[in-house]
């Protein structure tokens, strides 16, 4: 079937159209035997697809974790450097509270 959507509701700027050929995973609910080494399990194809998608999301998140940690460290280091530069900056001279007096002419 067709699935169509748009957002935001008041002023649509994004439109999505998806065609699902077989109508969803529940039609593929036939039992599937999964064997990995000595381990074996019988489950439906829907469960296999959902678990594979979840494991893919977890793997993608784990692959992005090192760069996220590196970026956080870099941001903290830059914040410390900015604080040190602000502390080392000479303070601006204060303007005199009264204008200099001139002797009457």
PDB file of C-alpha atoms in Angstrom:
ATOM      1  CA  UNK A   1       0.000   0.000   0.000  1.00  0.00           C
ATOM      2  CA  UNK A   2       0.868   3.659  -0.227  1.00  0.00           C
ATOM      3  CA  UNK A   3       1.774   5.809   2.778  1.00  0.00           C
ATOM      4  CA  UNK A   4       1.868   9.577   2.263  1.00  0.00           C
ATOM      5  CA  UNK A   5       2.684  12.273   4.810  1.00  0.00           C
ATOM      6  CA  UNK A   6       3.713  15.902   5.084  1.00  0.00           C
ATOM      7  CA  UNK A   7       4.904  18.258   7.805  1.00  0.00           C
ATOM      8  CA  UNK A   8       4.318  20.688   9.399  1.00  0.00           C
ATOM      9  CA  UNK A   9       0.539  20.647   9.220  1.00  0.00           C
ATOM     10  CA  UNK A  10      -0.028  24.404   8.875  1.00  0.00           C
ATOM     11  CA  UNK A  11       2.719  25.145   6.318  1.00  0.00           C
ATOM     12  CA  UNK A  12       3.883  21.889   4.658  1.00  0.00           C
ATOM     13  CA  UNK A  13       7.557  21.964   3.718  1.00  0.00           C
ATOM     14  CA  UNK A  14       8.380  18.245   3.771  1.00  0.00           C
ATOM     15  CA  UNK A  15       6.491  15.535   1.887  1.00  0.00           C
ATOM     16  CA  UNK A  16       7.065  11.777   2.094  1.00  0.00           C
ATOM     17  CA  UNK A  17       5.566   9.040  -0.072  1.00  0.00           C
ATOM     18  CA  UNK A  18       6.356   5.366   0.518  1.00  0.00           C
ATOM     19  CA  UNK A  19       5.129   2.320  -1.358  1.00  0.00           C
ATOM     20  CA  UNK A  20       5.223  -0.997   0.525  1.00  0.00           C
ATOM     21  CA  UNK A  21       4.935  -3.815  -1.958  1.00  0.00           C
ATOM     22  CA  UNK A  22       3.897  -6.662   0.305  1.00  0.00           C
ATOM     23  CA  UNK A  23       1.822  -4.684   2.770  1.00  0.00           C
ATOM     24  CA  UNK A  24       3.968  -5.105   5.861  1.00  0.00           C
ATOM     25  CA  UNK A  25       5.865  -7.697   7.816  1.00  0.00           C
ATOM     26  CA  UNK A  26       2.913  -9.566   9.238  1.00  0.00           C
ATOM     27  CA  UNK A  27       2.351 -11.283   5.920  1.00  0.00           C
ATOM     28  CA  UNK A  28       5.887 -12.635   6.326  1.00  0.00           C
ATOM     29  CA  UNK A  29       5.158 -14.236   9.676  1.00  0.00           C
ATOM     30  CA  UNK A  30       6.253 -17.679   8.519  1.00  0.00           C
ATOM     31  CA  UNK A  31       8.576 -19.479  10.942  1.00  0.00           C
ATOM     32  CA  UNK A  32      12.281 -19.158  10.269  1.00  0.00           C
ATOM     33  CA  UNK A  33      15.064 -21.288  11.719  1.00  0.00           C
ATOM     34  CA  UNK A  34      18.187 -19.346  12.658  1.00  0.00           C
ATOM     35  CA  UNK A  35      21.356 -21.334  13.246  1.00  0.00           C
ATOM     36  CA  UNK A  36      24.638 -19.848  14.403  1.00  0.00           C
ATOM     37  CA  UNK A  37      27.245 -22.390  15.391  1.00  0.00           C
ATOM     38  CA  UNK A  38      25.673 -24.655  18.009  1.00  0.00           C
ATOM     39  CA  UNK A  39      22.924 -22.140  18.743  1.00  0.00           C
ATOM     40  CA  UNK A  40      19.543 -22.464  17.011  1.00  0.00           C
ATOM     41  CA  UNK A  41      16.179 -20.725  17.369  1.00  0.00           C
ATOM     42  CA  UNK A  42      12.864 -20.893  15.525  1.00  0.00           C
ATOM     43  CA  UNK A  43      11.029 -17.582  15.219  1.00  0.00           C
ATOM     44  CA  UNK A  44       8.992 -15.585  12.739  1.00  0.00           C
ATOM     45  CA  UNK A  45      10.493 -13.553   9.921  1.00  0.00           C
ATOM     46  CA  UNK A  46       8.996 -10.389  11.427  1.00  0.00           C
ATOM     47  CA  UNK A  47      11.037 -10.869  14.600  1.00  0.00           C
ATOM     48  CA  UNK A  48      14.182 -11.519  12.564  1.00  0.00           C
ATOM     49  CA  UNK A  49      13.675  -8.292  10.572  1.00  0.00           C
ATOM     50  CA  UNK A  50      12.990  -6.205  13.699  1.00  0.00           C
ATOM     51  CA  UNK A  51      15.973  -7.621  15.592  1.00  0.00           C
ATOM     52  CA  UNK A  52      18.250  -7.075  12.574  1.00  0.00           C
ATOM     53  CA  UNK A  53      17.095  -3.445  12.298  1.00  0.00           C
ATOM     54  CA  UNK A  54      17.636  -2.872  16.034  1.00  0.00           C
ATOM     55  CA  UNK A  55      21.114  -4.432  15.915  1.00  0.00           C
ATOM     56  CA  UNK A  56      21.959  -2.263  12.910  1.00  0.00           C
ATOM     57  CA  UNK A  57      20.919   0.864  14.836  1.00  0.00           C
ATOM     58  CA  UNK A  58      23.015  -0.201  17.839  1.00  0.00           C
ATOM     59  CA  UNK A  59      26.061  -0.886  15.633  1.00  0.00           C
ATOM     60  CA  UNK A  60      25.689   2.495  13.892  1.00  0.00           C
ATOM     61  CA  UNK A  61      25.469   4.227  17.288  1.00  0.00           C
ATOM     62  CA  UNK A  62      28.548   2.416  18.566  1.00  0.00           C
ATOM     63  CA  UNK A  63      30.507   3.316  15.435  1.00  0.00           C
ATOM     64  CA  UNK A  64      29.679   6.998  15.957  1.00  0.00           C
ATOM     65  CA  UNK A  65      30.569   6.951  19.655  1.00  0.00           C
ATOM     66  CA  UNK A  66      34.360   7.518  19.314  1.00  0.00           C
ATOM     67  CA  UNK A  67      33.926  10.641  17.199  1.00  0.00           C
ATOM     68  CA  UNK A  68      31.281  11.949  19.612  1.00  0.00           C
ATOM     69  CA  UNK A  69      33.674  11.447  22.542  1.00  0.00           C
ATOM     70  CA  UNK A  70      36.516  13.102  20.605  1.00  0.00           C
ATOM     71  CA  UNK A  71      34.306  16.096  19.754  1.00  0.00           C
ATOM     72  CA  UNK A  72      33.196  16.487  23.384  1.00  0.00           C
ATOM     73  CA  UNK A  73      36.825  16.462  24.554  1.00  0.00           C
ATOM     74  CA  UNK A  74      37.765  19.030  21.922  1.00  0.00           C
ATOM     75  CA  UNK A  75      34.889  21.301  22.976  1.00  0.00           C
ATOM     76  CA  UNK A  76      35.876  21.073  26.643  1.00  0.00           C
ATOM     77  CA  UNK A  77      39.504  21.865  25.767  1.00  0.00           C
ATOM     78  CA  UNK A  78      38.448  24.862  23.678  1.00  0.00           C
ATOM     79  CA  UNK A  79      36.208  26.112  26.495  1.00  0.00           C
ATOM     80  CA  UNK A  80      39.153  25.900  28.929  1.00  0.00           C
ATOM     81  CA  UNK A  81      41.381  27.764  26.454  1.00  0.00           C
ATOM     82  CA  UNK A  82      38.758  30.506  26.048  1.00  0.00           C
ATOM     83  CA  UNK A  83      38.425  30.853  29.829  1.00  0.00           C
ATOM     84  CA  UNK A  84      42.216  31.153  30.130  1.00  0.00           C
ATOM     85  CA  UNK A  85      42.314  33.804  27.391  1.00  0.00           C
ATOM     86  CA  UNK A  86      39.533  35.778  29.063  1.00  0.00           C
ATOM     87  CA  UNK A  87      41.361  35.627  32.397  1.00  0.00           C
ATOM     88  CA  UNK A  88      44.638  36.759  30.793  1.00  0.00           C
ATOM     89  CA  UNK A  89      43.032  39.643  28.902  1.00  0.00           C
ATOM     90  CA  UNK A  90      43.977  42.988  30.423  1.00  0.00           C
ATOM     91  CA  UNK A  91      41.038  44.816  31.819  1.00  0.00           C
ATOM     92  CA  UNK A  92      39.952  47.983  30.024  1.00  0.00           C
ATOM     93  CA  UNK A  93      40.890  51.230  31.789  1.00  0.00           C
ATOM     94  CA  UNK A  94      38.017  52.801  33.652  1.00  0.00           C
ATOM     95  CA  UNK A  95      36.877  56.202  32.428  1.00  0.00           C
ATOM     96  CA  UNK A  96      37.413  59.034  34.929  1.00  0.00           C
ATOM     97  CA  UNK A  97      34.393  59.751  37.070  1.00  0.00           C
ATOM     98  CA  UNK A  98      34.707  63.561  36.609  1.00  0.00           C
ATOM     99  CA  UNK A  99      35.881  65.460  33.583  1.00  0.00           C
ATOM    100  CA  UNK A 100      39.219  67.233  34.095  1.00  0.00           C
ATOM    101  CA  UNK A 101      38.772  70.748  35.427  1.00  0.00           C
ATOM    102  CA  UNK A 102      40.150  73.639  33.400  1.00  0.00           C
ATOM    103  CA  UNK A 103      41.121  76.879  35.044  1.00  0.00           C
ATOM    104  CA  UNK A 104      38.790  79.743  34.151  1.00  0.00           C
ATOM    105  CA  UNK A 105      40.120  81.955  31.431  1.00  0.00           C
TER     106      UNK A 105
END
